XYZ file of C-alpha atoms in Angstrom:
461
model
C 31.783 37.604 -52.738
C 31.868 33.884 -53.405
C 35.168 32.689 -54.790
C 34.621 28.931 -54.717
C 33.133 27.396 -57.812
C 29.599 26.155 -57.410
C 29.593 22.410 -57.948
C 26.657 20.145 -58.718
C 27.707 16.824 -57.231
C 25.422 14.685 -59.373
C 27.065 16.069 -62.520
C 30.651 15.803 -61.286
C 30.647 12.400 -59.682
C 28.173 9.710 -60.639
C 26.904 7.614 -57.747
C 27.954 4.126 -58.785
C 25.397 2.574 -56.413
C 22.445 4.532 -57.776
C 19.869 2.670 -59.862
C 16.931 3.732 -61.988
C 14.650 2.459 -59.242
C 16.407 4.599 -56.640
C 15.993 7.794 -58.611
C 12.392 7.028 -59.565
C 11.500 6.422 -55.921
C 13.021 9.772 -54.975
C 11.195 11.497 -57.818
C 7.933 9.992 -56.582
C 8.716 11.442 -53.155
C 9.666 14.895 -54.458
C 7.183 15.459 -57.291
C 3.433 15.711 -57.701
C 1.233 12.921 -59.017
C 0.982 14.941 -62.241
C 4.277 13.526 -63.522
C 3.623 11.289 -66.510
C 6.612 10.237 -68.618
C 8.463 8.412 -65.801
C 5.457 6.113 -65.428
C 5.913 4.936 -69.034
C 9.675 5.332 -69.315
C 11.002 4.259 -65.900
C 14.652 5.285 -66.044
C 16.998 8.050 -64.918
C 19.004 9.628 -67.711
C 22.743 9.972 -67.199
C 23.735 11.296 -70.627
C 22.501 11.605 -74.191
C 24.033 12.140 -77.610
C 22.281 12.316 -80.966
C 19.493 9.733 -80.967
C 20.956 7.740 -78.078
C 20.211 7.994 -74.358
C 22.185 6.257 -71.592
C 20.635 5.706 -68.177
C 22.358 5.574 -64.783
C 22.724 1.798 -65.108
C 24.543 2.244 -68.436
C 21.667 0.909 -70.566
C 21.328 2.498 -74.015
C 18.102 3.519 -75.747
C 17.283 4.673 -79.262
C 15.257 7.833 -78.665
C 12.314 8.190 -81.062
C 10.582 10.713 -78.797
C 13.188 13.526 -78.880
C 11.484 15.682 -76.288
C 8.093 15.226 -77.998
C 9.658 16.589 -81.177
C 11.570 19.408 -79.507
C 15.068 18.095 -80.264
C 15.161 18.489 -84.043
C 18.940 17.928 -84.056
C 18.893 15.267 -81.353
C 20.602 15.439 -77.992
C 23.609 17.688 -77.410
C 24.397 18.504 -81.020
C 27.873 20.101 -81.023
C 26.722 23.205 -82.917
C 23.917 23.728 -80.401
C 26.312 23.360 -77.464
C 28.729 25.781 -79.102
C 25.976 28.376 -79.538
C 25.129 28.106 -75.836
C 28.768 28.523 -74.880
C 29.097 31.527 -77.187
C 26.202 33.331 -75.504
C 27.515 32.520 -72.038
C 30.955 33.968 -72.830
C 29.701 36.894 -74.940
C 28.497 39.082 -72.111
C 24.904 39.047 -73.320
C 22.359 39.062 -70.495
C 20.497 35.768 -70.160
C 17.257 37.522 -69.274
C 15.938 40.443 -71.307
C 12.109 40.512 -71.075
C 11.259 41.707 -74.614
C 14.192 44.114 -74.881
C 16.171 43.784 -78.071
C 19.657 42.400 -78.605
C 21.722 41.763 -81.754
C 21.064 38.048 -81.261
C 17.304 38.543 -81.092
C 17.487 40.730 -84.197
C 19.331 38.022 -86.164
C 17.022 35.243 -84.956
C 13.923 37.276 -85.835
C 15.141 38.106 -89.324
C 16.045 34.489 -90.050
C 12.816 33.020 -88.682
C 10.728 35.507 -90.650
C 12.579 34.518 -93.828
C 11.242 30.964 -93.422
C 7.586 32.033 -93.246
C 5.381 32.243 -96.373
C 6.561 34.918 -98.798
C 9.818 35.135 -96.812
C 7.816 36.672 -94.008
C 7.251 40.021 -95.732
C 3.595 40.104 -94.606
C 4.305 38.756 -91.100
C 5.596 40.062 -87.804
C 6.672 38.048 -84.764
C 5.345 37.956 -81.213
C 7.487 36.335 -78.528
C 5.250 34.871 -75.833
C 5.906 32.943 -72.656
C 8.177 30.010 -73.584
C 5.561 27.316 -74.114
C 3.328 26.384 -76.994
C 0.311 26.687 -74.717
C 1.010 30.349 -73.951
C 1.483 31.054 -77.645
C -1.914 29.449 -78.299
C -3.451 31.619 -75.570
C -1.987 34.708 -77.232
C -3.269 33.650 -80.660
C -6.806 33.104 -79.353
C -6.825 36.447 -77.554
C -5.474 38.300 -80.572
C -8.124 36.803 -82.852
C -10.852 37.905 -80.458
C -9.318 41.360 -80.102
C -8.995 41.863 -83.856
C -12.449 40.600 -84.836
C -14.459 41.695 -81.816
C -15.965 38.189 -81.794
C -15.585 35.535 -79.097
C -16.193 32.137 -80.701
C -13.493 29.661 -81.697
C -13.807 26.577 -83.908
C -11.499 23.683 -83.099
C -11.463 20.017 -84.121
C -11.860 16.581 -82.614
C -8.482 15.037 -81.837
C -6.825 18.448 -81.426
C -4.085 19.120 -78.911
C -3.170 22.747 -78.203
C -1.944 22.730 -74.602
C -3.016 22.541 -70.986
C -3.582 26.163 -69.976
C -7.174 27.329 -69.744
C -7.913 28.545 -73.260
C -5.586 26.013 -74.895
C -7.236 23.164 -72.995
C -10.648 24.483 -74.017
C -9.756 24.015 -77.703
C -8.120 20.608 -77.089
C -10.090 17.506 -78.002
C -8.882 15.163 -75.242
C -11.614 14.966 -72.595
C -9.606 13.379 -69.789
C -7.754 16.510 -68.527
C -11.016 18.495 -68.710
C -12.945 16.199 -66.374
C -12.092 17.973 -63.134
C -12.017 21.504 -64.578
C -15.289 23.398 -64.578
C -15.867 26.560 -66.577
C -13.977 25.934 -69.793
C -13.629 28.894 -72.183
C -17.101 29.542 -73.665
C -18.138 29.485 -77.322
C -15.761 26.758 -78.467
C -17.332 24.713 -81.253
C -15.707 21.383 -82.107
C -15.985 19.927 -85.580
C -14.845 16.545 -86.926
C -11.279 16.345 -88.254
C -10.595 14.072 -91.235
C -9.292 10.615 -90.344
C -8.457 8.386 -93.267
C -8.632 5.187 -91.173
C -11.539 6.124 -88.895
C -13.690 8.584 -90.824
C -15.826 10.472 -88.247
C -18.757 10.499 -90.681
C -18.537 6.763 -91.330
C -17.956 7.308 -95.051
C -14.219 6.966 -95.547
C -11.935 7.742 -98.466
C -12.211 10.749 -100.739
C -15.983 10.856 -100.278
C -15.529 11.246 -96.525
C -13.100 14.134 -96.984
C -15.475 15.870 -99.396
C -18.358 15.461 -96.949
C -16.303 16.926 -94.087
C -15.292 19.817 -96.311
C -18.930 20.504 -97.164
C -19.927 20.158 -93.513
C -17.475 22.880 -92.455
C -18.433 25.247 -95.245
C -22.154 24.744 -94.599
C -21.754 25.421 -90.863
C -20.163 28.788 -91.591
C -22.662 29.743 -94.322
C -25.856 28.442 -92.702
C -27.741 31.340 -91.095
C -29.503 28.862 -88.797
C -26.515 26.713 -87.853
C -26.829 27.861 -84.244
C -23.128 28.784 -84.244
C -22.225 32.461 -84.319
C -19.453 33.518 -86.673
C -16.230 32.747 -84.809
C -13.176 34.904 -84.299
C -10.885 32.112 -85.424
C -10.449 28.544 -86.534
C -7.523 26.758 -84.879
C -6.103 23.463 -86.130
C -2.992 21.341 -86.629
C -2.087 20.490 -90.230
C -0.912 17.157 -88.803
C -2.484 16.217 -85.488
C 0.192 14.838 -83.184
C -1.182 13.818 -79.792
C -4.469 13.045 -81.549
C -2.895 10.069 -83.318
C -0.691 11.452 -86.138
C -3.444 12.436 -88.554
C -2.363 14.527 -91.561
C -5.063 16.814 -92.882
C -5.935 16.224 -96.561
C -4.678 19.132 -98.652
C -8.059 19.818 -100.270
C -9.738 20.048 -96.848
C -7.165 22.546 -95.586
C -7.420 24.572 -98.769
C -11.199 24.836 -98.453
C -10.973 25.852 -94.793
C -8.496 28.570 -95.769
C -10.819 29.790 -98.543
C -13.923 29.872 -96.359
C -12.224 31.557 -93.393
C -10.759 34.238 -95.645
C -14.121 34.918 -97.283
C -15.786 35.373 -93.893
C -13.073 37.346 -92.116
C -12.296 34.482 -89.722
C -8.658 34.205 -88.669
C -6.977 30.882 -89.412
C -4.564 29.832 -86.656
C -2.302 26.916 -87.551
C -0.620 25.219 -84.588
C 2.837 24.146 -85.809
C 4.247 23.495 -82.325
C 4.978 19.823 -83.015
C 4.617 19.475 -86.791
C 6.694 22.530 -87.709
C 10.406 23.133 -88.327
C 11.013 20.463 -91.032
C 9.355 17.642 -89.063
C 6.966 16.620 -91.871
C 9.326 17.057 -94.829
C 8.375 20.715 -95.305
C 9.494 23.520 -93.022
C 5.872 23.907 -91.940
C 3.184 21.246 -92.224
C 0.663 23.671 -93.751
C 2.999 24.035 -96.747
C 1.840 20.618 -97.990
C -1.488 22.298 -98.806
C 0.052 25.505 -100.191
C -1.870 27.781 -97.817
C -0.925 30.840 -95.739
C -2.250 31.015 -92.175
C -3.130 34.301 -90.506
C -1.351 33.233 -87.314
C 1.331 30.535 -87.029
C 2.019 29.065 -83.581
C 5.612 27.895 -83.086
C 7.428 26.348 -80.138
C 9.316 23.094 -79.382
C 11.980 22.797 -82.130
C 11.986 26.535 -82.903
C 14.059 27.027 -79.737
C 16.609 24.387 -80.656
C 15.854 22.340 -77.547
C 15.443 25.247 -75.108
C 12.160 26.942 -74.100
C 10.874 29.401 -76.686
C 7.503 30.156 -78.263
C 6.735 32.564 -81.086
C 3.746 33.640 -83.143
C 4.014 34.574 -86.787
C 1.206 37.115 -87.304
C 0.002 38.617 -90.564
C 0.701 42.325 -89.981
C -2.864 43.318 -90.847
C -4.096 41.340 -87.821
C -1.568 42.709 -85.295
C -4.187 44.420 -83.159
C -2.210 44.335 -79.911
C -1.631 47.381 -77.746
C 1.749 47.488 -75.972
C 1.884 45.081 -73.040
C -1.484 43.416 -73.666
C 0.093 39.957 -73.694
C 3.309 39.723 -71.750
C 5.519 37.060 -70.237
C 8.573 37.390 -68.028
C 10.555 34.781 -69.948
C 9.771 35.795 -73.533
C 13.342 36.928 -74.233
C 15.283 33.680 -73.753
C 18.647 34.529 -75.315
C 20.032 31.008 -75.023
C 16.985 29.632 -76.847
C 17.315 32.230 -79.583
C 20.928 31.161 -80.063
C 20.133 27.445 -80.156
C 17.043 28.130 -82.254
C 19.005 30.150 -84.816
C 21.652 27.429 -85.009
C 18.985 24.763 -85.493
C 17.053 26.679 -88.152
C 20.204 27.441 -90.148
C 21.490 23.866 -89.991
C 18.152 22.470 -91.122
C 17.807 24.978 -93.950
C 21.419 24.967 -95.172
C 21.554 21.175 -95.322
C 18.116 20.654 -96.917
C 17.137 18.422 -93.996
C 13.443 18.702 -94.889
C 14.091 16.836 -98.141
C 16.030 14.144 -96.281
C 13.195 13.848 -93.758
C 10.582 13.513 -96.511
C 12.530 10.692 -98.181
C 13.146 8.877 -94.900
C 9.488 9.168 -93.992
C 8.387 7.519 -97.209
C 10.971 4.752 -96.758
C 9.888 4.212 -93.159
C 6.185 4.045 -94.023
C 7.042 1.522 -96.736
C 8.963 -0.681 -94.302
C 6.210 -0.425 -91.705
C 3.710 -1.300 -94.426
C 5.686 -4.487 -95.120
C 5.624 -5.209 -91.386
C 1.867 -4.635 -91.404
C 1.462 -7.467 -93.919
C 3.092 -9.872 -91.443
C 1.496 -8.458 -88.276
C -2.252 -7.752 -88.743
C -2.333 -6.002 -85.348
C -0.879 -3.035 -87.234
C -4.116 -1.575 -88.513
C -2.803 1.618 -90.079
C 0.493 3.396 -90.732
C 0.261 7.125 -91.423
C 2.073 10.430 -91.142
C 4.428 12.742 -92.982
C 8.208 12.906 -92.808
C 9.514 11.815 -89.423
C 6.129 12.209 -87.748
C 4.734 8.686 -88.076
C 1.869 6.904 -86.342
C 1.371 3.127 -86.049
C -2.178 2.275 -84.955
C -2.588 -1.096 -83.257
C -5.921 -2.891 -83.575
C -7.787 -6.093 -82.705
C -7.837 -7.970 -86.036
C -9.671 -10.956 -84.534
C -12.716 -8.807 -83.776
C -15.221 -7.660 -86.406
C -14.214 -4.695 -88.552
C -16.618 -1.810 -89.072
C -18.289 -1.142 -92.411
C -15.178 0.748 -93.590
C -12.918 -2.209 -92.827
C -11.325 -0.666 -89.719
C -10.730 -2.911 -86.739
C -11.278 -1.866 -83.093
C -8.397 0.080 -81.527
C -6.195 -1.836 -79.091
C -4.864 0.546 -76.456
C -3.860 -2.289 -74.129
C -1.624 -3.888 -76.731
C -0.185 -0.483 -77.623
C 0.766 0.066 -73.961
C 2.339 -3.392 -73.788
C 4.300 -2.858 -77.000
C 5.529 0.514 -75.717
C 6.722 -1.265 -72.557
C 8.467 -3.983 -74.577
C 10.058 -1.327 -76.798
C 11.490 0.328 -73.704
C 12.804 -2.985 -72.385
C 14.392 -3.544 -75.802
C 16.113 -0.148 -75.783
C 13.606 1.854 -77.844
C 11.707 4.929 -76.672
C 8.322 5.637 -78.281
C 5.288 7.638 -77.209
C 1.616 6.744 -77.592
C -1.349 8.855 -78.615
C -4.652 8.821 -80.435
C -7.986 7.419 -79.323
C -7.566 4.897 -76.493
C -3.780 5.429 -76.727
C -3.676 2.923 -79.569
C -1.185 4.791 -81.774
C 2.566 4.376 -81.321
C 4.222 7.610 -82.398
C 7.646 8.259 -83.932
C 9.230 11.686 -83.423
C 12.986 11.059 -83.692
C 15.729 13.577 -84.312
C 15.571 14.882 -87.864
C 19.241 13.923 -88.193
C 18.587 10.235 -87.565
C 20.533 8.107 -90.056
C 19.234 5.377 -92.325
C 21.259 2.865 -90.302
C 19.576 4.056 -87.096
C 16.169 3.676 -88.743
C 17.140 0.077 -89.511
C 17.895 -0.335 -85.805
C 14.456 1.067 -85.045
C 12.783 -1.470 -87.332
C 14.630 -4.369 -85.672
C 13.836 -3.194 -82.164
C 10.199 -2.520 -82.992
C 9.623 -5.953 -84.505
C 11.354 -7.572 -81.519
C 9.023 -5.623 -79.221
C 5.992 -6.944 -81.107
C 7.266 -10.503 -80.685
C 8.044 -9.888 -77.007
C 4.474 -8.666 -76.542
C 3.223 -12.031 -77.811
C 2.194 -10.827 -81.261
C 2.386 -13.676 -83.758
C 3.350 -13.006 -87.405
C 1.294 -14.545 -90.191
């Protein structure tokens, strides 16, 4: 039996001679070319607290990425750390497959209470601990329940990188070297208030897209067989922070219900109070048949869950499994996170801060025409950069500027601000900070962001 304490040297004694460059070079040696974030954010993290990250060279950064929206309470929130410590000292096993525990029971009851109708019509399915696996399970369940194989997804969608999830994702780049995508996936245009896919724009564009969807389902010669499910994000994240118009979502819900098509709403990034409601679909007042949850639902640790209308729970025991679907630590941190957000009405705070932030960015847009569009809900904001010196299209939208967006992201990093990019051509700078970010910290963001624009050579008017 080992009696000496296991010690991780890098956590007990910081190497004072180590630099970001040193660690990045070693990571490049150890890891596959698939790594992505270190190429845009070239640092090695030493510690983090709240919305602040400190690297090994003692530089500080305001984190407006927050684990791609995973860290709803920011880094190392004391209540989250306490919940981890409680599990570790409680005697609970850390690995349970899908066996039950009192902790799992409490987490399940609380999560269900947050679903539409306090979850009375829903049950939960714990999947492998990633949003992609939850999407896979949702697609399979829809096919199993309906006996149909088709899926409708939307341009700009992001649902994950596993086979089925990638098949219903809009981004073409990761599909290029993968033959044999999941068959019978039909993509349709998703509303975009700045770049209407039908070239109409405004309310008329939304109405046309709504009609287009309804006609496709009703048309007996559309060439598209009735699908098992429609999958969508109520606010597209990776696709450029595009909120779906409420009337469009409401019509999709009506049509899918009339035709016995399951509606799967992917709330992996937009859920858990991120948009100023606990779930983004609540802005439209609809009830999905299947709700996909991950990221923030685990309080910063890996967890993924489906909320399934009980009438569609067609699974047989063991027909979608996953070794790590019983993460007790994540259920503890998830329960702590959900309760803190709910008990403190954080969604209302987030909604107010989002409106304030969009207003401030709108003022910035007046001085910097390279900001073509500011959009989003709550603390899920997108800033699209454009080429204002080039001709606008007939809707008044200027060409996207992915190169400038990449440069501004780089200058943000050099100025101590962490942002991600997304959207077509990577032209959208995306804000996903901790939901506990303060007004003062948002002021810091505004200062750092404007300084980054100036550092990138952008001239105010």
